[in-house]
Structures are given as C-alpha cells and as structure tokens.
PDB file of N, CA and C in Angstrom:
ATOM      1  N   UNK L 118      54.367  36.380  -6.450  1.00  0.00           N
ATOM      2  CA  UNK L 118      53.970  35.039  -6.112  1.00  0.00           C
ATOM      3  C   UNK L 118      52.988  35.041  -4.933  1.00  0.00           C
ATOM      4  N   UNK L 119      53.264  35.839  -3.916  1.00  0.00           N
ATOM      5  CA  UNK L 119      52.371  35.917  -2.760  1.00  0.00           C
ATOM      6  C   UNK L 119      51.017  36.478  -3.194  1.00  0.00           C
ATOM      7  N   UNK L 120      51.040  37.411  -4.117  1.00  0.00           N
ATOM      8  CA  UNK L 120      49.789  37.969  -4.630  1.00  0.00           C
ATOM      9  C   UNK L 120      48.949  36.916  -5.327  1.00  0.00           C
ATOM     10  N   UNK L 121      49.595  36.020  -6.068  1.00  0.00           N
ATOM     11  CA  UNK L 121      48.875  34.935  -6.736  1.00  0.00           C
ATOM     12  C   UNK L 121      48.260  33.978  -5.722  1.00  0.00           C
ATOM     13  N   UNK L 122      49.007  33.661  -4.674  1.00  0.00           N
ATOM     14  CA  UNK L 122      48.513  32.762  -3.626  1.00  0.00           C
ATOM     15  C   UNK L 122      47.305  33.381  -2.934  1.00  0.00           C
ATOM     16  N   UNK L 123      47.392  34.657  -2.620  1.00  0.00           N
ATOM     17  CA  UNK L 123      46.266  35.332  -1.965  1.00  0.00           C
ATOM     18  C   UNK L 123      45.060  35.384  -2.896  1.00  0.00           C
ATOM     19  N   UNK L 124      45.298  35.576  -4.175  1.00  0.00           N
ATOM     20  CA  UNK L 124      44.207  35.605  -5.153  1.00  0.00           C
ATOM     21  C   UNK L 124      43.518  34.241  -5.240  1.00  0.00           C
ATOM     22  N   UNK L 125      44.304  33.177  -5.276  1.00  0.00           N
ATOM     23  CA  UNK L 125      43.744  31.817  -5.315  1.00  0.00           C
ATOM     24  C   UNK L 125      42.994  31.525  -4.025  1.00  0.00           C
ATOM     25  N   UNK L 126      43.549  31.966  -2.898  1.00  0.00           N
ATOM     26  CA  UNK L 126      42.896  31.745  -1.606  1.00  0.00           C
ATOM     27  C   UNK L 126      41.536  32.448  -1.564  1.00  0.00           C
ATOM     28  N   UNK L 127      41.466  33.661  -2.040  1.00  0.00           N
ATOM     29  CA  UNK L 127      40.195  34.395  -2.079  1.00  0.00           C
ATOM     30  C   UNK L 127      39.201  33.720  -3.025  1.00  0.00           C
ATOM     31  N   UNK L 128      39.706  33.225  -4.156  1.00  0.00           N
ATOM     32  CA  UNK L 128      38.834  32.532  -5.104  1.00  0.00           C
ATOM     33  C   UNK L 128      38.264  31.256  -4.485  1.00  0.00           C
ATOM     34  N   UNK L 129      39.089  30.519  -3.749  1.00  0.00           N
ATOM     35  CA  UNK L 129      38.615  29.303  -3.081  1.00  0.00           C
ATOM     36  C   UNK L 129      37.596  29.626  -1.993  1.00  0.00           C
ATOM     37  N   UNK L 130      37.836  30.688  -1.234  1.00  0.00           N
ATOM     38  CA  UNK L 130      36.870  31.102  -0.209  1.00  0.00           C
ATOM     39  C   UNK L 130      35.538  31.469  -0.851  1.00  0.00           C
ATOM     40  N   UNK L 131      35.616  32.180  -1.966  1.00  0.00           N
ATOM     41  CA  UNK L 131      34.403  32.580  -2.676  1.00  0.00           C
ATOM     42  C   UNK L 131      33.658  31.355  -3.203  1.00  0.00           C
ATOM     43  N   UNK L 132      34.398  30.393  -3.775  1.00  0.00           N
ATOM     44  CA  UNK L 132      33.785  29.167  -4.286  1.00  0.00           C
ATOM     45  C   UNK L 132      33.137  28.372  -3.163  1.00  0.00           C
ATOM     46  N   UNK L 133      33.820  28.251  -2.041  1.00  0.00           N
ATOM     47  CA  UNK L 133      33.277  27.535  -0.890  1.00  0.00           C
ATOM     48  C   UNK L 133      32.013  28.211  -0.376  1.00  0.00           C
ATOM     49  N   UNK L 134      32.028  29.528  -0.321  1.00  0.00           N
ATOM     50  CA  UNK L 134      30.856  30.284   0.118  1.00  0.00           C
ATOM     51  C   UNK L 134      29.672  30.042  -0.816  1.00  0.00           C
ATOM     52  N   UNK L 135      29.929  30.050  -2.121  1.00  0.00           N
ATOM     53  CA  UNK L 135      28.857  29.803  -3.090  1.00  0.00           C
ATOM     54  C   UNK L 135      28.305  28.384  -2.970  1.00  0.00           C
ATOM     55  N   UNK L 136      29.179  27.410  -2.759  1.00  0.00           N
ATOM     56  CA  UNK L 136      28.731  26.020  -2.591  1.00  0.00           C
ATOM     57  C   UNK L 136      27.860  25.876  -1.341  1.00  0.00           C
ATOM     58  N   UNK L 137      28.235  26.539  -0.258  1.00  0.00           N
ATOM     59  CA  UNK L 137      27.441  26.476   0.968  1.00  0.00           C
ATOM     60  C   UNK L 137      26.078  27.132   0.770  1.00  0.00           C
ATOM     61  N   UNK L 138      26.054  28.238   0.047  1.00  0.00           N
ATOM     62  CA  UNK L 138      24.777  28.902  -0.232  1.00  0.00           C
ATOM     63  C   UNK L 138      23.894  28.028  -1.115  1.00  0.00           C
ATOM     64  N   UNK L 139      24.494  27.348  -2.085  1.00  0.00           N
ATOM     65  CA  UNK L 139      23.732  26.448  -2.948  1.00  0.00           C
ATOM     66  C   UNK L 139      23.130  25.304  -2.135  1.00  0.00           C
ATOM     67  N   UNK L 140      23.915  24.734  -1.227  1.00  0.00           N
ATOM     68  CA  UNK L 140      23.417  23.655  -0.376  1.00  0.00           C
ATOM     69  C   UNK L 140      22.271  24.141   0.500  1.00  0.00           C
ATOM     70  N   UNK L 141      22.353  25.363   0.988  1.00  0.00           N
ATOM     71  CA  UNK L 141      21.287  25.936   1.808  1.00  0.00           C
ATOM     72  C   UNK L 141      20.003  26.096   1.004  1.00  0.00           C
ATOM     73  N   UNK L 142      20.120  26.556  -0.232  1.00  0.00           N
ATOM     74  CA  UNK L 142      18.944  26.730  -1.091  1.00  0.00           C
ATOM     75  C   UNK L 142      18.302  25.381  -1.399  1.00  0.00           C
ATOM     76  N   UNK L 143      19.110  24.379  -1.715  1.00  0.00           N
ATOM     77  CA  UNK L 143      18.574  23.044  -2.013  1.00  0.00           C
ATOM     78  C   UNK L 143      17.877  22.464  -0.790  1.00  0.00           C
ATOM     79  N   UNK L 144      18.465  22.641   0.380  1.00  0.00           N
ATOM     80  CA  UNK L 144      17.847  22.146   1.612  1.00  0.00           C
ATOM     81  C   UNK L 144      16.528  22.864   1.895  1.00  0.00           C
ATOM     82  N   UNK L 145      16.472  24.154   1.632  1.00  0.00           N
ATOM     83  CA  UNK L 145      15.232  24.911   1.831  1.00  0.00           C
ATOM     84  C   UNK L 145      14.145  24.425   0.878  1.00  0.00           C
ATOM     85  N   UNK L 146      14.500  24.127  -0.358  1.00  0.00           N
ATOM     86  CA  UNK L 146      13.514  23.625  -1.322  1.00  0.00           C
ATOM     87  C   UNK L 146      12.985  22.259  -0.889  1.00  0.00           C
ATOM     88  N   UNK L 147      13.878  21.397  -0.437  1.00  0.00           N
ATOM     89  CA  UNK L 147      13.461  20.078   0.029  1.00  0.00           C
ATOM     90  C   UNK L 147      12.555  20.193   1.250  1.00  0.00           C
ATOM     91  N   UNK L 148      12.892  21.081   2.150  1.00  0.00           N
ATOM     92  CA  UNK L 148      12.073  21.301   3.336  1.00  0.00           C
ATOM     93  C   UNK L 148      10.686  21.798   2.957  1.00  0.00           C
ATOM     94  N   UNK L 149      10.612  22.690   1.970  1.00  0.00           N
ATOM     95  CA  UNK L 149       9.320  23.197   1.518  1.00  0.00           C
ATOM     96  C   UNK L 149       8.474  22.080   0.917  1.00  0.00           C
ATOM     97  N   UNK L 150       9.079  21.195   0.130  1.00  0.00           N
ATOM     98  CA  UNK L 150       8.343  20.079  -0.459  1.00  0.00           C
ATOM     99  C   UNK L 150       7.816  19.143   0.624  1.00  0.00           C
ATOM    100  N   UNK L 151       8.638  18.859   1.617  1.00  0.00           N
ATOM    101  CA  UNK L 151       8.197  18.002   2.712  1.00  0.00           C
ATOM    102  C   UNK L 151       7.072  18.667   3.498  1.00  0.00           C
ATOM    103  N   UNK L 152       7.163  19.959   3.682  1.00  0.00           N
ATOM    104  CA  UNK L 152       6.125  20.698   4.388  1.00  0.00           C
ATOM    105  C   UNK L 152       4.806  20.639   3.630  1.00  0.00           C
ATOM    106  N   UNK L 153       4.869  20.758   2.311  1.00  0.00           N
ATOM    107  CA  UNK L 153       3.654  20.657   1.500  1.00  0.00           C
ATOM    108  C   UNK L 153       3.031  19.269   1.617  1.00  0.00           C
ATOM    109  N   UNK L 154       3.864  18.235   1.634  1.00  0.00           N
ATOM    110  CA  UNK L 154       3.355  16.867   1.773  1.00  0.00           C
ATOM    111  C   UNK L 154       2.675  16.671   3.120  1.00  0.00           C
ATOM    112  N   UNK L 155       3.280  17.184   4.168  1.00  0.00           N
ATOM    113  CA  UNK L 155       2.688  17.065   5.499  1.00  0.00           C
ATOM    114  C   UNK L 155       1.374  17.839   5.565  1.00  0.00           C
ATOM    115  N   UNK L 156       1.312  18.991   4.909  1.00  0.00           N
ATOM    116  CA  UNK L 156       0.082  19.785   4.907  1.00  0.00           C
ATOM    117  C   UNK L 156      -1.051  19.027   4.216  1.00  0.00           C
ATOM    118  N   UNK L 157      -0.770  18.408   3.084  1.00  0.00           N
ATOM    119  CA  UNK L 157      -1.799  17.632   2.382  1.00  0.00           C
ATOM    120  C   UNK L 157      -2.266  16.485   3.263  1.00  0.00           C
ATOM    121  N   UNK L 158      -1.342  15.770   3.874  1.00  0.00           N
ATOM    122  CA  UNK L 158      -1.705  14.670   4.759  1.00  0.00           C
ATOM    123  C   UNK L 158      -2.561  15.161   5.920  1.00  0.00           C
ATOM    124  N   UNK L 159      -2.210  16.302   6.487  1.00  0.00           N
ATOM    125  CA  UNK L 159      -2.965  16.863   7.606  1.00  0.00           C
ATOM    126  C   UNK L 159      -4.382  17.231   7.188  1.00  0.00           C
ATOM    127  N   UNK L 160      -4.526  17.869   6.038  1.00  0.00           N
ATOM    128  CA  UNK L 160      -5.855  18.263   5.558  1.00  0.00           C
ATOM    129  C   UNK L 160      -6.719  17.033   5.311  1.00  0.00           C
ATOM    130  N   UNK L 161      -6.157  16.015   4.669  1.00  0.00           N
ATOM    131  CA  UNK L 161      -6.926  14.794   4.409  1.00  0.00           C
ATOM    132  C   UNK L 161      -7.324  14.133   5.720  1.00  0.00           C
ATOM    133  N   UNK L 162      -6.428  14.099   6.679  1.00  0.00           N
ATOM    134  CA  UNK L 162      -6.745  13.506   7.979  1.00  0.00           C
ATOM    135  C   UNK L 162      -7.866  14.270   8.668  1.00  0.00           C
ATOM    136  N   UNK L 163      -7.813  15.582   8.638  1.00  0.00           N
ATOM    137  CA  UNK L 163      -8.861  16.394   9.265  1.00  0.00           C
ATOM    138  C   UNK L 163     -10.200  16.158   8.581  1.00  0.00           C
ATOM    139  N   UNK L 164     -10.201  16.049   7.265  1.00  0.00           N
ATOM    140  CA  UNK L 164     -11.453  15.796   6.537  1.00  0.00           C
ATOM    141  C   UNK L 164     -12.057  14.470   6.980  1.00  0.00           C
ATOM    142  N   UNK L 165     -11.233  13.430   7.116  1.00  0.00           N
ATOM    143  CA  UNK L 165     -11.760  12.133   7.537  1.00  0.00           C
ATOM    144  C   UNK L 165     -12.246  12.167   8.981  1.00  0.00           C
ATOM    145  N   UNK L 166     -11.572  12.926   9.826  1.00  0.00           N
ATOM    146  CA  UNK L 166     -11.981  12.986  11.229  1.00  0.00           C
ATOM    147  C   UNK L 166     -13.288  13.762  11.380  1.00  0.00           C
ATOM    148  N   UNK L 167     -13.426  14.852  10.644  1.00  0.00           N
ATOM    149  CA  UNK L 167     -14.610  15.693  10.785  1.00  0.00           C
ATOM    150  C   UNK L 167     -15.831  15.140  10.065  1.00  0.00           C
ATOM    151  N   UNK L 168     -15.634  14.196   9.164  1.00  0.00           N
ATOM    152  CA  UNK L 168     -16.755  13.641   8.416  1.00  0.00           C
ATOM    153  C   UNK L 168     -17.501  12.658   9.302  1.00  0.00           C
ATOM    154  N   UNK L 169     -18.753  12.942   9.545  1.00  0.00           N
ATOM    155  CA  UNK L 169     -19.549  12.037  10.376  1.00  0.00           C
ATOM    156  C   UNK L 169     -20.362  11.074   9.524  1.00  0.00           C
ATOM    157  N   UNK L 170     -20.346  11.247   8.212  1.00  0.00           N
ATOM    158  CA  UNK L 170     -21.085  10.377   7.301  1.00  0.00           C
ATOM    159  C   UNK L 170     -20.427   8.995   7.288  1.00  0.00           C
ATOM    160  N   UNK L 171     -21.196   7.967   7.552  1.00  0.00           N
ATOM    161  CA  UNK L 171     -20.639   6.618   7.658  1.00  0.00           C
ATOM    162  C   UNK L 171     -20.297   6.006   6.303  1.00  0.00           C
ATOM    163  N   UNK L 172     -20.713   6.627   5.207  1.00  0.00           N
ATOM    164  CA  UNK L 172     -20.385   6.081   3.892  1.00  0.00           C
ATOM    165  C   UNK L 172     -18.970   6.442   3.467  1.00  0.00           C
ATOM    166  N   UNK L 173     -18.323   7.346   4.163  1.00  0.00           N
ATOM    167  CA  UNK L 173     -16.952   7.737   3.829  1.00  0.00           C
ATOM    168  C   UNK L 173     -15.976   6.692   4.368  1.00  0.00           C
ATOM    169  N   UNK L 174     -14.869   6.537   3.692  1.00  0.00           N
ATOM    170  CA  UNK L 174     -13.860   5.586   4.141  1.00  0.00           C
ATOM    171  C   UNK L 174     -13.055   6.173   5.292  1.00  0.00           C
ATOM    172  N   UNK L 175     -12.801   5.395   6.318  1.00  0.00           N
ATOM    173  CA  UNK L 175     -11.966   5.904   7.406  1.00  0.00           C
ATOM    174  C   UNK L 175     -10.504   5.972   6.976  1.00  0.00           C
ATOM    175  N   UNK L 176      -9.752   6.794   7.657  1.00  0.00           N
ATOM    176  CA  UNK L 176      -8.336   6.968   7.325  1.00  0.00           C
ATOM    177  C   UNK L 176      -7.556   5.674   7.523  1.00  0.00           C
ATOM    178  N   UNK L 177      -7.961   4.857   8.489  1.00  0.00           N
ATOM    179  CA  UNK L 177      -7.243   3.603   8.725  1.00  0.00           C
ATOM    180  C   UNK L 177      -7.392   2.654   7.543  1.00  0.00           C
ATOM    181  N   UNK L 178      -8.548   2.674   6.877  1.00  0.00           N
ATOM    182  CA  UNK L 178      -8.729   1.830   5.697  1.00  0.00           C
ATOM    183  C   UNK L 178      -7.781   2.259   4.590  1.00  0.00           C
ATOM    184  N   UNK L 179      -7.666   3.557   4.361  1.00  0.00           N
ATOM    185  CA  UNK L 179      -6.749   4.033   3.322  1.00  0.00           C
ATOM    186  C   UNK L 179      -5.312   3.680   3.662  1.00  0.00           C
ATOM    187  N   UNK L 180      -4.948   3.806   4.920  1.00  0.00           N
ATOM    188  CA  UNK L 180      -3.586   3.452   5.317  1.00  0.00           C
ATOM    189  C   UNK L 180      -3.329   1.971   5.064  1.00  0.00           C
ATOM    190  N   UNK L 181      -4.316   1.135   5.360  1.00  0.00           N
ATOM    191  CA  UNK L 181      -4.171  -0.299   5.113  1.00  0.00           C
ATOM    192  C   UNK L 181      -4.090  -0.596   3.625  1.00  0.00           C
ATOM    193  N   UNK L 182      -4.887   0.090   2.826  1.00  0.00           N
ATOM    194  CA  UNK L 182      -4.881  -0.139   1.383  1.00  0.00           C
ATOM    195  C   UNK L 182      -3.544   0.255   0.774  1.00  0.00           C
ATOM    196  N   UNK L 183      -2.986   1.379   1.205  1.00  0.00           N
ATOM    197  CA  UNK L 183      -1.707   1.816   0.660  1.00  0.00           C
ATOM    198  C   UNK L 183      -0.548   0.958   1.157  1.00  0.00           C
ATOM    199  N   UNK L 184      -0.732   0.245   2.263  1.00  0.00           N
ATOM    200  CA  UNK L 184       0.335  -0.596   2.800  1.00  0.00           C
ATOM    201  C   UNK L 184       0.410  -1.952   2.110  1.00  0.00           C
ATOM    202  N   UNK L 185      -0.607  -2.292   1.322  1.00  0.00           N
ATOM    203  CA  UNK L 185      -0.629  -3.591   0.655  1.00  0.00           C
ATOM    204  C   UNK L 185       0.429  -3.668  -0.432  1.00  0.00           C
ATOM    205  N   UNK L 186       0.936  -4.870  -0.651  1.00  0.00           N
ATOM    206  CA  UNK L 186       1.920  -5.104  -1.701  1.00  0.00           C
ATOM    207  C   UNK L 186       1.175  -5.266  -3.025  1.00  0.00           C
ATOM    208  N   UNK L 187       1.126  -4.215  -3.812  1.00  0.00           N
ATOM    209  CA  UNK L 187       0.321  -4.232  -5.035  1.00  0.00           C
ATOM    210  C   UNK L 187       0.931  -5.084  -6.129  1.00  0.00           C
ATOM    211  N   UNK L 188       2.183  -5.490  -6.002  1.00  0.00           N
ATOM    212  CA  UNK L 188       2.779  -6.372  -7.006  1.00  0.00           C
ATOM    213  C   UNK L 188       2.106  -7.736  -7.016  1.00  0.00           C
ATOM    214  N   UNK L 189       1.544  -8.129  -5.891  1.00  0.00           N
ATOM    215  CA  UNK L 189       0.898  -9.432  -5.786  1.00  0.00           C
ATOM    216  C   UNK L 189      -0.527  -9.427  -6.328  1.00  0.00           C
ATOM    217  N   UNK L 190      -1.136  -8.262  -6.490  1.00  0.00           N
ATOM    218  CA  UNK L 190      -2.497  -8.188  -6.989  1.00  0.00           C
ATOM    219  C   UNK L 190      -2.521  -8.462  -8.484  1.00  0.00           C
ATOM    220  N   UNK L 191      -3.603  -9.073  -8.970  1.00  0.00           N
ATOM    221  CA  UNK L 191      -3.687  -9.295 -10.421  1.00  0.00           C
ATOM    222  C   UNK L 191      -3.811  -7.965 -11.160  1.00  0.00           C
ATOM    223  N   UNK L 192      -3.097  -7.855 -12.248  1.00  0.00           N
ATOM    224  CA  UNK L 192      -3.167  -6.657 -13.071  1.00  0.00           C
ATOM    225  C   UNK L 192      -2.883  -7.050 -14.515  1.00  0.00           C
ATOM    226  N   UNK L 193      -3.361  -6.239 -15.418  1.00  0.00           N
ATOM    227  CA  UNK L 193      -3.197  -6.519 -16.835  1.00  0.00           C
ATOM    228  C   UNK L 193      -2.299  -5.473 -17.468  1.00  0.00           C
ATOM    229  N   UNK L 194      -1.384  -5.928 -18.294  1.00  0.00           N
ATOM    230  CA  UNK L 194      -0.482  -5.044 -19.034  1.00  0.00           C
ATOM    231  C   UNK L 194       0.291  -4.109 -18.109  1.00  0.00           C
ATOM    232  N   UNK L 195       0.639  -4.581 -16.930  1.00  0.00           N
ATOM    233  CA  UNK L 195       1.406  -3.759 -16.005  1.00  0.00           C
ATOM    234  C   UNK L 195       0.608  -2.641 -15.369  1.00  0.00           C
ATOM    235  N   UNK L 196      -0.704  -2.672 -15.522  1.00  0.00           N
ATOM    236  CA  UNK L 196      -1.555  -1.605 -14.988  1.00  0.00           C
ATOM    237  C   UNK L 196      -2.377  -2.147 -13.825  1.00  0.00           C
ATOM    238  N   UNK L 197      -2.257  -1.508 -12.704  1.00  0.00           N
ATOM    239  CA  UNK L 197      -2.976  -1.912 -11.499  1.00  0.00           C
ATOM    240  C   UNK L 197      -4.239  -1.077 -11.367  1.00  0.00           C
ATOM    241  N   UNK L 198      -5.356  -1.740 -11.121  1.00  0.00           N
ATOM    242  CA  UNK L 198      -6.623  -1.025 -10.969  1.00  0.00           C
ATOM    243  C   UNK L 198      -7.028  -1.049  -9.499  1.00  0.00           C
ATOM    244  N   UNK L 199      -6.905   0.084  -8.865  1.00  0.00           N
ATOM    245  CA  UNK L 199      -7.228   0.182  -7.439  1.00  0.00           C
ATOM    246  C   UNK L 199      -8.717  -0.006  -7.190  1.00  0.00           C
ATOM    247  N   UNK L 200      -9.559   0.406  -8.126  1.00  0.00           N
ATOM    248  CA  UNK L 200     -11.008   0.285  -7.936  1.00  0.00           C
ATOM    249  C   UNK L 200     -11.414  -1.179  -7.792  1.00  0.00           C
ATOM    250  N   UNK L 201     -10.781  -2.043  -8.569  1.00  0.00           N
ATOM    251  CA  UNK L 201     -11.104  -3.469  -8.494  1.00  0.00           C
ATOM    252  C   UNK L 201     -10.774  -4.020  -7.111  1.00  0.00           C
ATOM    253  N   UNK L 202      -9.604  -3.669  -6.600  1.00  0.00           N
ATOM    254  CA  UNK L 202      -9.216  -4.144  -5.279  1.00  0.00           C
ATOM    255  C   UNK L 202     -10.100  -3.539  -4.193  1.00  0.00           C
ATOM    256  N   UNK L 203     -10.501  -2.303  -4.368  1.00  0.00           N
ATOM    257  CA  UNK L 203     -11.370  -1.667  -3.377  1.00  0.00           C
ATOM    258  C   UNK L 203     -12.716  -2.384  -3.318  1.00  0.00           C
ATOM    259  N   UNK L 204     -13.256  -2.755  -4.477  1.00  0.00           N
ATOM    260  CA  UNK L 204     -14.525  -3.493  -4.500  1.00  0.00           C
ATOM    261  C   UNK L 204     -14.376  -4.832  -3.796  1.00  0.00           C
ATOM    262  N   UNK L 205     -13.278  -5.522  -4.059  1.00  0.00           N
ATOM    263  CA  UNK L 205     -13.056  -6.822  -3.427  1.00  0.00           C
ATOM    264  C   UNK L 205     -12.901  -6.672  -1.919  1.00  0.00           C
ATOM    265  N   UNK L 206     -12.199  -5.657  -1.499  1.00  0.00           N
ATOM    266  CA  UNK L 206     -11.970  -5.445  -0.072  1.00  0.00           C
ATOM    267  C   UNK L 206     -13.267  -5.092   0.640  1.00  0.00           C
ATOM    268  N   UNK L 207     -14.045  -4.198   0.065  1.00  0.00           N
ATOM    269  CA  UNK L 207     -15.314  -3.817   0.689  1.00  0.00           C
ATOM    270  C   UNK L 207     -16.266  -4.998   0.730  1.00  0.00           C
ATOM    271  N   UNK L 208     -16.256  -5.829  -0.295  1.00  0.00           N
ATOM    272  CA  UNK L 208     -17.135  -6.997  -0.326  1.00  0.00           C
ATOM    273  C   UNK L 208     -16.819  -7.956   0.803  1.00  0.00           C
ATOM    274  N   UNK L 209     -15.547  -8.206   1.049  1.00  0.00           N
ATOM    275  CA  UNK L 209     -15.157  -9.112   2.129  1.00  0.00           C
ATOM    276  C   UNK L 209     -15.518  -8.522   3.484  1.00  0.00           C
ATOM    277  N   UNK L 210     -15.391  -7.237   3.624  1.00  0.00           N
ATOM    278  CA  UNK L 210     -15.731  -6.595   4.886  1.00  0.00           C
ATOM    279  C   UNK L 210     -17.211  -6.718   5.204  1.00  0.00           C
ATOM    280  N   UNK L 211     -18.051  -6.606   4.180  1.00  0.00           N
ATOM    281  CA  UNK L 211     -19.493  -6.715   4.395  1.00  0.00           C
ATOM    282  C   UNK L 211     -19.872  -8.126   4.831  1.00  0.00           C
ATOM    283  N   UNK L 212     -19.223  -9.137   4.287  1.00  0.00           N
ATOM    284  CA  UNK L 212     -19.521 -10.508   4.685  1.00  0.00           C
ATOM    285  C   UNK L 212     -19.221 -10.707   6.167  1.00  0.00           C
ATOM    286  N   UNK L 213     -18.129 -10.139   6.619  1.00  0.00           N
ATOM    287  CA  UNK L 213     -17.767 -10.298   8.026  1.00  0.00           C
ATOM    288  C   UNK L 213     -18.712  -9.520   8.940  1.00  0.00           C
ATOM    289  N   UNK L 214     -19.234  -8.418   8.461  1.00  0.00           N
ATOM    290  CA  UNK L 214     -20.145  -7.637   9.284  1.00  0.00           C
ATOM    291  C   UNK L 214     -21.478  -8.341   9.480  1.00  0.00           C
ATOM    292  N   UNK L 215     -21.932  -9.101   8.494  1.00  0.00           N
ATOM    293  CA  UNK L 215     -23.234  -9.757   8.583  1.00  0.00           C
ATOM    294  C   UNK L 215     -23.185 -11.052   9.384  1.00  0.00           C
ATOM    295  N   UNK L 216     -22.021 -11.537   9.693  1.00  0.00           N
ATOM    296  CA  UNK L 216     -21.901 -12.806  10.411  1.00  0.00           C
ATOM    297  C   UNK L 216     -22.245 -12.655  11.833  1.00  0.00           C
TER     298      UNK L 216
END
C-alpha cells in the first residue's frame, strides 16, 4: 500500500512538473509574439522619423486614423474602405491649411 502511495505521489510530481514546463513554453511563445509586434512598431516609427520627405504621412496621423471608431464610417456590405476615409481626411486637412 505504501508503495502505491509513493508511486502515485511520484506520478503527481511528474504531472505537475510537466504542466509547469508547458506553461513556461506557452509564456515564452507569447513573449516572442509580443516582441515581434514591438519590433515592427519600432521599425515603422524609425522609418517615419528618418523620412524627411514631406509627402509621407507622419506617425501621429496614423495613430489618429487607427484610433477612430470605424463602425461609424459608411461602408458597404460590411466592408470598410480605409482609402476612402484617408482621402476625406486629407481633403479636410488641406482646407484648414489654406485658411
């Protein structure tokens, strides 16, 4: 009977160890995905900062565009067209610049 208890105890320790290792692997994968996202954001930010051409969109404009509630914009068949909104936004900006 004691041998059975010790066997079950070892099996539980082994199972717990495997579960902890699995959690560590999942956390490492999630961390890698987040790191990749931060790297892409960093590269895009550097490109916008280093670009001296005034025809390029500034990073603040993109941040503002992505912050908009796109559910309120007109769209057809559940499809949102970002190009249409970008044209409208740039058009309004030009009017304010000429005033």
